[in-house]
Amino acid sequence: RIHLPVCPGCNIACRFCERSLNDTENRPGVTNRVLKPEETIPLVKKALEISPEIKVVGIAGPGDTLASDNALNTFRLIDAEFPHLIKCMSTNGLLLAEKAKDVIDVGIETLTVTVNAVNPEIEAKLNRRIRYHGKIYEGVDGAKILIENQLEGIRKVSKRGVLVKVNTVLVPAINGNHIAEIARTVKEAGATLYNIIPLI
């Protein structure tokens, strides 16, 4: 697979997240620069020449994929140039409910949604605030909006055949005893894969 860093900003403020632009770190949320959608086509072409076994194009950041139009526009270009490649994307899900049709229309086959809690009180301990339609919502108020949109978005895309995987960042003292409830809730919403990521 090849990952394309085309998403500049994020619309939520997770307390544990640290996004960065540099050449030294190799972890989620870090790239040495953010590409414009049109810059990805020659890059993918070159990558396929070097590694023709590439089958998947993924977009996962460094910001959120739905916080701007960059990811969806990139996938439209990829689909036109390389229709044989599988398209997958990751999102925090804040805008998933309202952009579900776009996600489906550009041909996303696998979507990963990070859901760290389904209880707003717990989510507020993991996420300081969200930026939603031009307004800042902090604490529990923001957490409620985020969780509602995540679950509604998962329902919408899964009903249309998109394979949904949910990631949960496990912070033992905060959501460690909440994992089973998250798993049950996202399964009921339509997720079929569940991945627990321990916080390092």
CSV table of C-alpha atoms in Angstrom, one decimal:
chain,number,residue,atom,x,y,z
A,1,ARG,CA,0.0,0.0,0.0
A,2,ILE,CA,0.9,3.6,-0.3
A,3,HIS,CA,-0.2,6.4,2.0
A,4,LEU,CA,-0.7,9.9,0.8
A,5,PRO,CA,-0.3,12.8,3.3
A,6,VAL,CA,-2.8,15.3,1.9
A,7,CYS,CA,-4.8,16.5,4.9
A,8,PRO,CA,-3.4,19.5,6.7
A,9,GLY,CA,-5.6,20.2,9.7
A,10,CYS,CA,-7.7,18.5,12.3
A,11,ASN,CA,-11.0,19.4,13.8
A,12,ILE,CA,-10.7,17.7,17.2
A,13,ALA,CA,-8.1,18.1,19.9
A,14,CYS,CA,-7.2,14.8,21.4
A,15,ARG,CA,-5.2,15.2,24.6
A,16,PHE,CA,-2.7,12.6,23.6
A,17,CYS,CA,-2.2,13.6,19.9
A,18,GLU,CA,0.8,15.3,18.6
A,19,ARG,CA,0.9,16.0,14.9
A,20,SER,CA,4.1,17.2,13.3
A,21,LEU,CA,6.0,17.9,10.0
A,22,ASN,CA,9.5,16.5,10.1
A,23,ASP,CA,11.8,14.0,8.6
A,24,THR,CA,12.8,12.1,11.7
A,25,GLU,CA,9.7,10.5,13.2
A,26,ASN,CA,7.9,7.5,11.8
A,27,ARG,CA,4.5,7.4,13.5
A,28,PRO,CA,0.8,8.4,12.8
A,29,GLY,CA,0.3,12.1,12.5
A,30,VAL,CA,3.8,12.9,11.1
A,31,THR,CA,4.9,13.6,7.6
A,32,ASN,CA,7.7,15.7,6.2
A,33,ARG,CA,5.2,17.7,4.1
A,34,VAL,CA,1.6,17.8,3.1
A,35,LEU,CA,0.9,17.2,-0.6
A,36,LYS,CA,-1.7,18.9,-2.7
A,37,PRO,CA,-4.2,16.4,-4.4
A,38,GLU,CA,-2.7,17.0,-7.8
A,39,GLU,CA,0.8,16.2,-6.6
A,40,THR,CA,-0.2,12.7,-5.7
A,41,ILE,CA,-0.7,11.4,-9.2
A,42,PRO,CA,2.9,11.5,-10.4
A,43,LEU,CA,3.9,10.2,-7.0
A,44,VAL,CA,1.6,7.2,-7.3
A,45,LYS,CA,2.7,6.6,-10.9
A,46,LYS,CA,6.4,6.5,-9.8
A,47,ALA,CA,5.6,4.3,-6.8
A,48,LEU,CA,3.8,1.8,-9.1
A,49,GLU,CA,6.8,1.7,-11.5
A,50,ILE,CA,9.1,0.9,-8.5
A,51,SER,CA,6.6,-1.4,-6.7
A,52,PRO,CA,3.9,-2.7,-9.1
A,53,GLU,CA,2.6,-5.0,-6.3
A,54,ILE,CA,1.0,-1.9,-4.6
A,55,LYS,CA,-2.8,-2.6,-4.5
A,56,VAL,CA,-4.0,0.0,-2.0
A,57,VAL,CA,-4.0,3.8,-1.7
A,58,GLY,CA,-4.6,5.0,1.8
A,59,ILE,CA,-5.2,8.5,3.2
A,60,ALA,CA,-4.9,8.9,7.0
A,61,GLY,CA,-3.6,12.4,7.7
A,62,PRO,CA,-1.6,14.0,9.1
A,63,GLY,CA,-4.8,15.9,9.9
A,64,ASP,CA,-8.4,14.5,9.6
A,65,THR,CA,-9.4,13.4,6.1
A,66,LEU,CA,-12.8,15.0,6.2
A,67,ALA,CA,-11.8,18.3,7.8
A,68,SER,CA,-10.9,19.5,4.3
A,69,ASP,CA,-11.8,18.4,0.8
A,70,ASN,CA,-8.2,17.3,0.1
A,71,ALA,CA,-8.7,13.5,0.7
A,72,LEU,CA,-11.9,13.2,-1.3
A,73,ASN,CA,-10.5,15.3,-4.2
A,74,THR,CA,-7.3,13.1,-4.1
A,75,PHE,CA,-9.4,9.9,-4.3
A,76,ARG,CA,-11.4,11.3,-7.3
A,77,LEU,CA,-8.1,11.9,-9.1
A,78,ILE,CA,-6.8,8.5,-8.1
A,79,ASP,CA,-10.0,6.8,-9.3
A,80,ALA,CA,-9.7,8.5,-12.7
A,81,GLU,CA,-6.0,7.6,-13.2
A,82,PHE,CA,-5.7,4.3,-11.3
A,83,PRO,CA,-9.2,2.7,-11.1
A,84,HIS,CA,-7.7,-0.7,-10.2
A,85,LEU,CA,-6.3,0.5,-6.8
A,86,ILE,CA,-8.3,-0.1,-3.6
A,87,LYS,CA,-9.1,3.1,-1.7
A,88,CYS,CA,-9.0,3.2,2.1
A,89,MET,CA,-9.3,6.1,4.5
A,90,SER,CA,-9.1,6.9,8.2
A,91,THR,CA,-11.1,9.6,10.0
A,92,ASN,CA,-12.0,10.7,13.5
A,93,GLY,CA,-15.7,10.6,12.3
A,94,LEU,CA,-16.8,14.1,13.3
A,95,LEU,CA,-17.9,14.9,9.8
A,96,LEU,CA,-18.6,11.4,8.6
A,97,ALA,CA,-22.4,11.5,9.0
A,98,GLU,CA,-22.7,14.5,6.7
A,99,LYS,CA,-20.0,13.4,4.2
A,100,ALA,CA,-21.1,9.8,4.1
A,101,LYS,CA,-22.4,10.1,0.5
A,102,ASP,CA,-19.2,11.6,-0.7
A,103,VAL,CA,-17.2,8.8,1.0
A,104,ILE,CA,-19.3,6.3,-0.8
A,105,ASP,CA,-19.4,8.1,-4.1
A,106,VAL,CA,-15.5,8.3,-4.4
A,107,GLY,CA,-15.3,4.6,-3.9
A,108,ILE,CA,-13.9,4.1,-0.5
A,109,GLU,CA,-13.9,0.4,0.2
A,110,THR,CA,-12.5,0.3,3.7
A,111,LEU,CA,-13.0,3.1,6.2
A,112,THR,CA,-11.3,3.3,9.6
A,113,VAL,CA,-13.0,5.4,12.3
A,114,THR,CA,-11.2,6.2,15.6
A,115,VAL,CA,-13.7,5.9,18.4
A,116,ASN,CA,-12.1,6.3,21.8
A,117,ALA,CA,-15.4,6.3,23.8
A,118,VAL,CA,-19.1,6.1,23.5
A,119,ASN,CA,-19.7,7.8,26.8
A,120,PRO,CA,-19.3,11.6,26.6
A,121,GLU,CA,-17.9,11.9,30.1
A,122,ILE,CA,-15.1,9.5,29.2
A,123,GLU,CA,-14.6,11.1,25.7
A,124,ALA,CA,-14.2,14.5,27.3
A,125,LYS,CA,-11.2,13.2,29.3
A,126,LEU,CA,-9.5,12.1,26.1
A,127,ASN,CA,-10.5,15.1,23.9
A,128,ARG,CA,-10.3,18.7,24.9
A,129,ARG,CA,-12.5,20.2,22.2
A,130,ILE,CA,-13.9,20.0,18.7
A,131,ARG,CA,-14.3,22.6,15.9
A,132,TYR,CA,-17.7,22.0,14.3
A,133,HIS,CA,-19.3,24.2,11.7
A,134,GLY,CA,-17.2,27.2,12.7
A,135,LYS,CA,-17.8,26.8,16.5
A,136,ILE,CA,-15.7,25.4,19.3
A,137,TYR,CA,-17.3,22.9,21.6
A,138,GLU,CA,-15.4,21.9,24.7
A,139,GLY,CA,-15.6,19.0,27.1
A,140,VAL,CA,-18.8,16.9,27.3
A,141,ASP,CA,-20.7,19.2,24.8
A,142,GLY,CA,-18.1,18.5,22.1
A,143,ALA,CA,-17.9,14.8,23.1
A,144,LYS,CA,-21.6,14.3,22.6
A,145,ILE,CA,-21.5,15.8,19.1
A,146,LEU,CA,-18.5,13.8,18.1
A,147,ILE,CA,-19.9,10.4,19.4
A,148,GLU,CA,-23.3,11.0,17.7
A,149,ASN,CA,-21.7,11.9,14.4
A,150,GLN,CA,-19.3,8.9,14.5
A,151,LEU,CA,-22.0,6.4,15.1
A,152,GLU,CA,-24.4,7.9,12.6
A,153,GLY,CA,-21.6,8.0,10.0
A,154,ILE,CA,-20.7,4.4,10.6
A,155,ARG,CA,-24.4,3.4,10.2
A,156,LYS,CA,-24.7,5.3,6.9
A,157,VAL,CA,-21.5,4.0,5.2
A,158,SER,CA,-21.8,0.4,6.5
A,159,LYS,CA,-25.3,0.2,5.1
A,160,ARG,CA,-23.9,1.0,1.7
A,161,GLY,CA,-21.3,-1.8,1.8
A,162,VAL,CA,-18.2,0.1,3.0
A,163,LEU,CA,-16.1,-2.1,5.3
A,164,VAL,CA,-15.8,-0.2,8.6
A,165,LYS,CA,-12.9,-0.8,11.0
A,166,VAL,CA,-12.9,1.0,14.4
A,167,ASN,CA,-9.7,1.9,16.1
A,168,THR,CA,-9.7,2.7,19.8
A,169,VAL,CA,-6.7,4.3,21.6
A,170,LEU,CA,-6.5,2.4,24.9
A,171,VAL,CA,-5.7,4.7,27.9
A,172,PRO,CA,-6.0,2.3,30.8
A,173,ALA,CA,-6.9,4.8,33.5
A,174,ILE,CA,-9.5,6.5,31.4
A,175,ASN,CA,-11.2,4.1,28.9
A,176,GLY,CA,-9.7,0.8,30.0
A,177,ASN,CA,-12.9,-0.5,31.5
A,178,HIS,CA,-15.0,1.0,28.6
A,179,ILE,CA,-13.6,-1.1,25.8
A,180,ALA,CA,-16.3,-3.8,25.8
A,181,GLU,CA,-19.0,-1.1,25.6
A,182,ILE,CA,-17.3,0.6,22.7
A,183,ALA,CA,-17.0,-2.7,20.8
A,184,ARG,CA,-20.6,-3.5,21.3
A,185,THR,CA,-21.8,-0.1,20.3
A,186,VAL,CA,-19.8,0.2,17.1
A,187,LYS,CA,-20.7,-3.4,16.1
A,188,GLU,CA,-24.4,-2.4,16.5
A,189,ALA,CA,-23.7,0.6,14.3
A,190,GLY,CA,-22.2,-1.6,11.5
A,191,ALA,CA,-18.5,-1.9,12.2
A,192,THR,CA,-17.0,-5.3,11.4
A,193,LEU,CA,-13.4,-5.0,12.6
A,194,TYR,CA,-12.1,-3.6,15.9
A,195,ASN,CA,-8.5,-2.7,16.7
A,196,ILE,CA,-7.2,-1.6,20.1
A,197,ILE,CA,-4.1,0.6,20.0
A,198,PRO,CA,-2.3,0.9,23.4
A,199,LEU,CA,-1.2,4.5,24.1
A,200,ILE,CA,2.6,4.7,24.3
